[in-house]
PDB file of C-alpha atoms and ligand atoms in Angstrom:
ATOM      1  CA  MET A   6      -6.918 119.290  28.254  1.00 68.00           C
ATOM      2  CA  ARG A   7      -3.767 117.288  27.725  1.00 77.00           C
ATOM      3  CA  GLN A   8      -1.904 120.404  26.705  1.00 82.00           C
ATOM      4  CA  LYS A   9      -2.993 122.174  29.857  1.00 85.00           C
ATOM      5  CA  ARG A  10      -1.678 119.322  31.995  1.00 85.00           C
ATOM      6  CA  LEU A  11       1.622 119.394  30.140  1.00 83.00           C
ATOM      7  CA  LEU A  12       1.905 123.135  30.663  1.00 83.00           C
ATOM      8  CA  ILE A  13       1.264 122.711  34.392  1.00 83.00           C
ATOM      9  CA  MET A  14       3.954 120.052  34.559  1.00 80.00           C
ATOM     10  CA  ILE A  15       6.462 122.228  32.736  1.00 82.00           C
ATOM     11  CA  GLY A  16       5.552 125.089  35.070  1.00 81.00           C
ATOM     12  CA  LEU A  17       6.096 122.866  38.099  1.00 76.00           C
ATOM     13  CA  PHE A  18       9.451 121.751  36.753  1.00 75.00           C
ATOM     14  CA  PHE A  19      10.690 125.303  36.414  1.00 73.00           C
ATOM     15  CA  ALA A  20       9.277 126.271  39.802  1.00 72.00           C
ATOM     16  CA  LEU A  21      11.215 123.393  41.382  1.00 66.00           C
ATOM     17  CA  GLU A  22      14.350 124.351  39.488  1.00 69.00           C
ATOM     18  CA  ALA A  23      14.085 127.907  40.750  1.00 65.00           C
ATOM     19  CA  TRP A  24      13.353 126.753  44.291  1.00 62.00           C
ATOM     20  CA  SER A  25      16.424 124.531  44.420  1.00 62.00           C
ATOM     21  CA  ASP A  26      18.544 127.586  43.619  1.00 65.00           C
ATOM     22  CA  PHE A  27      17.363 129.118  46.886  1.00 76.00           C
ATOM     23  CA  ILE A  28      19.330 126.556  48.872  1.00 85.00           C
ATOM     24  CA  THR A  29      22.533 128.316  49.798  1.00 90.00           C
ATOM     25  CA  ASP A  30      25.916 126.632  50.173  1.00 90.00           C
ATOM     26  CA  ASP A  31      25.538 127.003  53.951  1.00 92.00           C
ATOM     27  CA  GLU A  32      22.159 125.252  53.943  1.00 93.00           C
ATOM     28  CA  TYR A  33      23.403 122.469  51.681  1.00 93.00           C
ATOM     29  CA  ALA A  34      26.468 121.879  53.872  1.00 94.00           C
ATOM     30  CA  LYS A  35      24.314 121.707  57.037  1.00 95.00           C
ATOM     31  CA  MET A  36      21.865 119.338  55.351  1.00 94.00           C
ATOM     32  CA  LEU A  37      24.704 117.039  54.323  1.00 95.00           C
ATOM     33  CA  TYR A  38      26.178 117.048  57.839  1.00 96.00           C
ATOM     34  CA  GLU A  39      22.849 116.034  59.344  1.00 96.00           C
ATOM     35  CA  ASN A  40      21.843 113.610  56.575  1.00 93.00           C
ATOM     36  CA  PRO A  41      24.856 112.204  54.675  1.00 91.00           C
ATOM     37  CA  ARG A  42      23.143 109.122  53.135  1.00 89.00           C
ATOM     38  CA  GLY A  43      23.472 107.347  56.447  1.00 89.00           C
ATOM     39  CA  ILE A  44      23.362 108.281  60.129  1.00 94.00           C
ATOM     40  CA  GLY A  45      23.941 112.015  60.591  1.00 97.00           C
ATOM     41  CA  CYS A  46      27.415 113.134  61.687  1.00 97.00           C
ATOM     42  CA  ASP A  47      25.690 115.320  64.279  1.00 97.00           C
ATOM     43  CA  LYS A  48      24.338 112.237  66.101  1.00 97.00           C
ATOM     44  CA  CYS A  49      27.874 111.383  67.251  1.00 97.00           C
ATOM     45  CA  HIS A  50      30.048 114.452  66.759  1.00 97.00           C
ATOM     46  CA  GLY A  51      27.484 117.015  67.967  1.00 97.00           C
ATOM     47  CA  SER A  52      25.622 119.640  65.932  1.00 96.00           C
ATOM     48  CA  HIS A  53      28.758 121.691  65.243  1.00 95.00           C
ATOM     49  CA  GLY A  54      31.413 118.975  65.352  1.00 97.00           C
ATOM     50  CA  GLU A  55      32.303 119.791  68.951  1.00 96.00           C
ATOM     51  CA  GLY A  56      32.457 116.093  69.914  1.00 97.00           C
ATOM     52  CA  MET A  57      30.237 114.120  72.266  1.00 97.00           C
ATOM     53  CA  ILE A  58      30.166 111.427  74.918  1.00 97.00           C
ATOM     54  CA  LEU A  59      28.248 108.586  73.249  1.00 96.00           C
ATOM     55  CA  SER A  60      28.017 106.310  76.236  1.00 96.00           C
ATOM     56  CA  SER A  61      29.622 105.536  79.589  1.00 96.00           C
ATOM     57  CA  TYR A  62      30.189 102.379  81.567  1.00 96.00           C
ATOM     58  CA  LYS A  63      31.979 101.292  84.728  1.00 96.00           C
ATOM     59  CA  ASP A  64      34.981  99.040  84.260  1.00 96.00           C
ATOM     60  CA  LYS A  65      35.740  96.141  86.592  1.00 96.00           C
ATOM     61  CA  ASN A  66      37.385  98.503  89.085  1.00 96.00           C
ATOM     62  CA  GLY A  67      34.333 100.745  89.168  1.00 96.00           C
ATOM     63  CA  LYS A  68      36.030 103.474  87.166  1.00 97.00           C
ATOM     64  CA  VAL A  69      33.755 105.347  84.728  1.00 97.00           C
ATOM     65  CA  VAL A  70      34.898 104.975  81.127  1.00 96.00           C
ATOM     66  CA  ASN A  71      33.465 107.281  78.448  1.00 97.00           C
ATOM     67  CA  ILE A  72      33.042 106.268  74.821  1.00 96.00           C
ATOM     68  CA  THR A  73      33.393 109.460  72.832  1.00 97.00           C
ATOM     69  CA  ALA A  74      33.227 110.773  69.293  1.00 97.00           C
ATOM     70  CA  PRO A  75      36.048 113.305  68.937  1.00 97.00           C
ATOM     71  CA  ARG A  76      35.846 116.982  68.140  1.00 97.00           C
ATOM     72  CA  ILE A  77      36.150 117.366  64.354  1.00 97.00           C
ATOM     73  CA  ASN A  78      35.793 121.099  63.773  1.00 96.00           C
ATOM     74  CA  ASP A  79      39.400 121.985  64.519  1.00 95.00           C
ATOM     75  CA  ILE A  80      41.429 119.496  62.469  1.00 96.00           C
ATOM     76  CA  PRO A  81      43.307 120.082  59.208  1.00 96.00           C
ATOM     77  CA  MET A  82      41.492 119.381  55.916  1.00 95.00           C
ATOM     78  CA  LYS A  83      43.874 116.533  55.028  1.00 96.00           C
ATOM     79  CA  ARG A  84      43.283 114.699  58.282  1.00 96.00           C
ATOM     80  CA  PHE A  85      39.539 115.247  57.891  1.00 97.00           C
ATOM     81  CA  SER A  86      39.263 113.743  54.411  1.00 94.00           C
ATOM     82  CA  SER A  87      41.701 110.886  55.000  1.00 94.00           C
ATOM     83  CA  SER A  88      39.826 109.755  58.100  1.00 94.00           C
ATOM     84  CA  PHE A  89      37.055 108.308  55.895  1.00 94.00           C
ATOM     85  CA  GLU A  90      39.452 105.708  54.534  1.00 91.00           C
ATOM     86  CA  LYS A  91      40.334 104.403  57.991  1.00 90.00           C
ATOM     87  CA  LYS A  92      38.411 101.471  59.395  1.00 89.00           C
ATOM     88  CA  SER A  93      36.704 102.250  62.671  1.00 91.00           C
ATOM     89  CA  LYS A  94      34.933 100.123  65.240  1.00 89.00           C
ATOM     90  CA  LEU A  95      32.470 102.898  65.971  1.00 92.00           C
ATOM     91  CA  MET A  96      32.143 105.231  63.039  1.00 94.00           C
ATOM     92  CA  PRO A  97      30.070 103.964  60.107  1.00 93.00           C
ATOM     93  CA  VAL A  98      31.516 103.764  56.581  1.00 93.00           C
ATOM     94  CA  TYR A  99      30.412 106.590  54.276  1.00 94.00           C
ATOM     95  CA  PHE A 100      30.764 106.835  50.532  1.00 91.00           C
ATOM     96  CA  LEU A 101      31.212 110.554  50.097  1.00 94.00           C
ATOM     97  CA  THR A 102      32.485 112.390  47.047  1.00 95.00           C
ATOM     98  CA  SER A 103      35.358 114.811  47.480  1.00 94.00           C
ATOM     99  CA  ASP A 104      32.889 117.654  46.895  1.00 95.00           C
ATOM    100  CA  GLU A 105      30.722 116.397  49.738  1.00 96.00           C
ATOM    101  CA  LYS A 106      33.748 116.103  52.033  1.00 96.00           C
ATOM    102  CA  ALA A 107      34.678 119.661  51.139  1.00 96.00           C
ATOM    103  CA  TYR A 108      31.160 120.886  52.002  1.00 96.00           C
ATOM    104  CA  LEU A 109      31.247 118.997  55.314  1.00 97.00           C
ATOM    105  CA  TYR A 110      34.620 120.481  56.152  1.00 97.00           C
ATOM    106  CA  TYR A 111      33.349 123.915  55.220  1.00 96.00           C
ATOM    107  CA  TYR A 112      30.296 123.450  57.459  1.00 96.00           C
ATOM    108  CA  LEU A 113      32.414 122.399  60.413  1.00 96.00           C
ATOM    109  CA  THR A 114      35.064 125.089  60.147  1.00 94.00           C
ATOM    110  CA  LYS A 115      33.188 128.171  58.918  1.00 90.00           C
ATOM    111  CA  ASN A 116      32.257 129.351  62.423  1.00 77.00           C
ATOM    112  CA  GLN A 117      35.728 128.556  63.702  1.00 74.00           C
ATOM    113  CA  LYS A 118      37.112 130.959  61.148  1.00 64.00           C
ATOM    114  CA  LYS A 119      34.623 133.618  62.217  1.00 65.00           C
ATOM    115  CA  GLU A 120      35.595 133.068  65.872  1.00 62.00           C
ATOM    116  CA  ARG A 121      39.261 133.371  65.030  1.00 58.00           C
ATOM    117  CA  VAL A 122      38.639 136.605  63.141  1.00 57.00           C
ATOM    118  CA  ALA A 123      36.612 137.900  66.090  1.00 59.00           C
ATOM    119  CA  ASN A 124      39.442 137.032  68.462  1.00 53.00           C
ATOM    120  CA  VAL A 125      41.993 138.924  66.391  1.00 53.00           C
ATOM    121  CA  ASN A 126      39.887 142.087  66.325  1.00 43.00           C
TER     122      ASN A 126
HETATM  123  C1  HEC B 217      28.130 106.328  65.203  1.00 76.20           C
HETATM  124  C2  HEC B 217      28.902 107.492  65.548  1.00 76.20           C
HETATM  125  C3  HEC B 217      29.579 108.297  64.461  1.00 76.20           C
HETATM  126  C4  HEC B 217      29.007 108.863  63.331  1.00 76.20           C
HETATM  127  C5  HEC B 217      27.572 108.788  62.886  1.00 76.20           C
HETATM  128  C6  HEC B 217      30.074 109.595  62.660  1.00 76.20           C
HETATM  129  N1  HEC B 217      31.247 109.456  63.346  1.00 76.20           N
HETATM  130 FE1  HEC B 217      33.027 110.272  62.864  1.00 76.20          FE
HETATM  131  N2  HEC B 217      33.921 109.284  64.393  1.00 76.20           N
HETATM  132  C7  HEC B 217      33.270 108.552  65.364  1.00 76.20           C
HETATM  133  C8  HEC B 217      34.241 108.049  66.338  1.00 76.20           C
HETATM  134  C9  HEC B 217      33.924 107.199  67.562  1.00 76.20           C
HETATM  135  C10 HEC B 217      35.508 108.503  65.913  1.00 76.20           C
HETATM  136  C11 HEC B 217      36.855 108.264  66.607  1.00 76.20           C
HETATM  137  C12 HEC B 217      37.714 107.351  65.840  1.00 76.20           C
HETATM  138  C13 HEC B 217      37.227 105.954  65.931  1.00 76.20           C
HETATM  139  O1  HEC B 217      36.880 105.484  67.018  1.00 76.20           O
HETATM  140  O2  HEC B 217      37.228 105.295  64.899  1.00 76.20           O
HETATM  141  C14 HEC B 217      35.262 109.285  64.680  1.00 76.20           C
HETATM  142  C15 HEC B 217      36.251 109.916  63.949  1.00 76.20           C
HETATM  143  C16 HEC B 217      36.015 110.852  62.956  1.00 76.20           C
HETATM  144  C17 HEC B 217      37.039 111.676  62.327  1.00 76.20           C
HETATM  145  C18 HEC B 217      38.541 111.658  62.650  1.00 76.20           C
HETATM  146  C19 HEC B 217      38.826 112.680  63.722  1.00 76.20           C
HETATM  147  C20 HEC B 217      40.292 112.874  63.983  1.00 76.20           C
HETATM  148  O3  HEC B 217      40.602 113.532  64.972  1.00 76.20           O
HETATM  149  O4  HEC B 217      41.114 112.390  63.219  1.00 76.20           O
HETATM  150  C21 HEC B 217      36.399 112.473  61.433  1.00 76.20           C
HETATM  151  C22 HEC B 217      37.022 113.543  60.541  1.00 76.20           C
HETATM  152  C23 HEC B 217      34.989 112.143  61.483  1.00 76.20           C
HETATM  153  N3  HEC B 217      34.788 111.153  62.421  1.00 76.20           N
HETATM  154  C24 HEC B 217      34.024 112.767  60.708  1.00 76.20           C
HETATM  155  C25 HEC B 217      32.696 112.325  60.607  1.00 76.20           C
HETATM  156  C26 HEC B 217      31.740 112.834  59.652  1.00 76.20           C
HETATM  157  C27 HEC B 217      31.980 113.982  58.676  1.00 76.20           C
HETATM  158  C28 HEC B 217      30.595 112.114  59.825  1.00 76.20           C
HETATM  159  C29 HEC B 217      29.341 112.146  58.986  1.00 76.20           C
HETATM  160  C30 HEC B 217      29.504 111.939  57.555  1.00 76.20           C
HETATM  161  C31 HEC B 217      30.834 111.191  60.942  1.00 76.20           C
HETATM  162  N4  HEC B 217      32.128 111.340  61.375  1.00 76.20           N
HETATM  163  C32 HEC B 217      29.893 110.314  61.468  1.00 76.20           C
HETATM  164  C33 HEC B 217      31.909 108.323  65.426  1.00 76.20           C
HETATM  165  C34 HEC B 217      30.985 108.678  64.459  1.00 76.20           C
END
């Protein structure tokens, strides 16, 4: 009986191992963008990094002022990764590894590259 349970557990372990291999780089990158151990980047920068208006208010002269999160799918890699070291009043602090930053950058720019290729052809 015990042996049977152990065998089932080993089987489950390998099934899970195999399943995790089915997650592609694209899926992993998207998952990280939407759930980066903190509030998802998409909540402020939009689902593809296109940027978003977070809120608006009227200043004392009645002029509408927008608080925005900038577009982040068209900036150079260096600027992207160094921006996490800057203190911001609005953007939360993230503790991301360089691998995770690379995946996020990949996620944000992969369609851009496709668009650019499509424009050339
Ligand atoms: C609560 C809203 C919010 C969330 C969540 C957020 N950001 Fe930001 N982000 C901002 C704002 C606002 C700025 C503009 C700079 C500032 O005000 O500090 C910014 C700036 C940036 C910049 C610099 C852009 C530039 O032009 O230099 C990058 C890159 C960036 N964010 C990436 C991310 C990534 C990746 C995530 C998820 C891990 C994320 N942000 C999550 C609000 C957010």
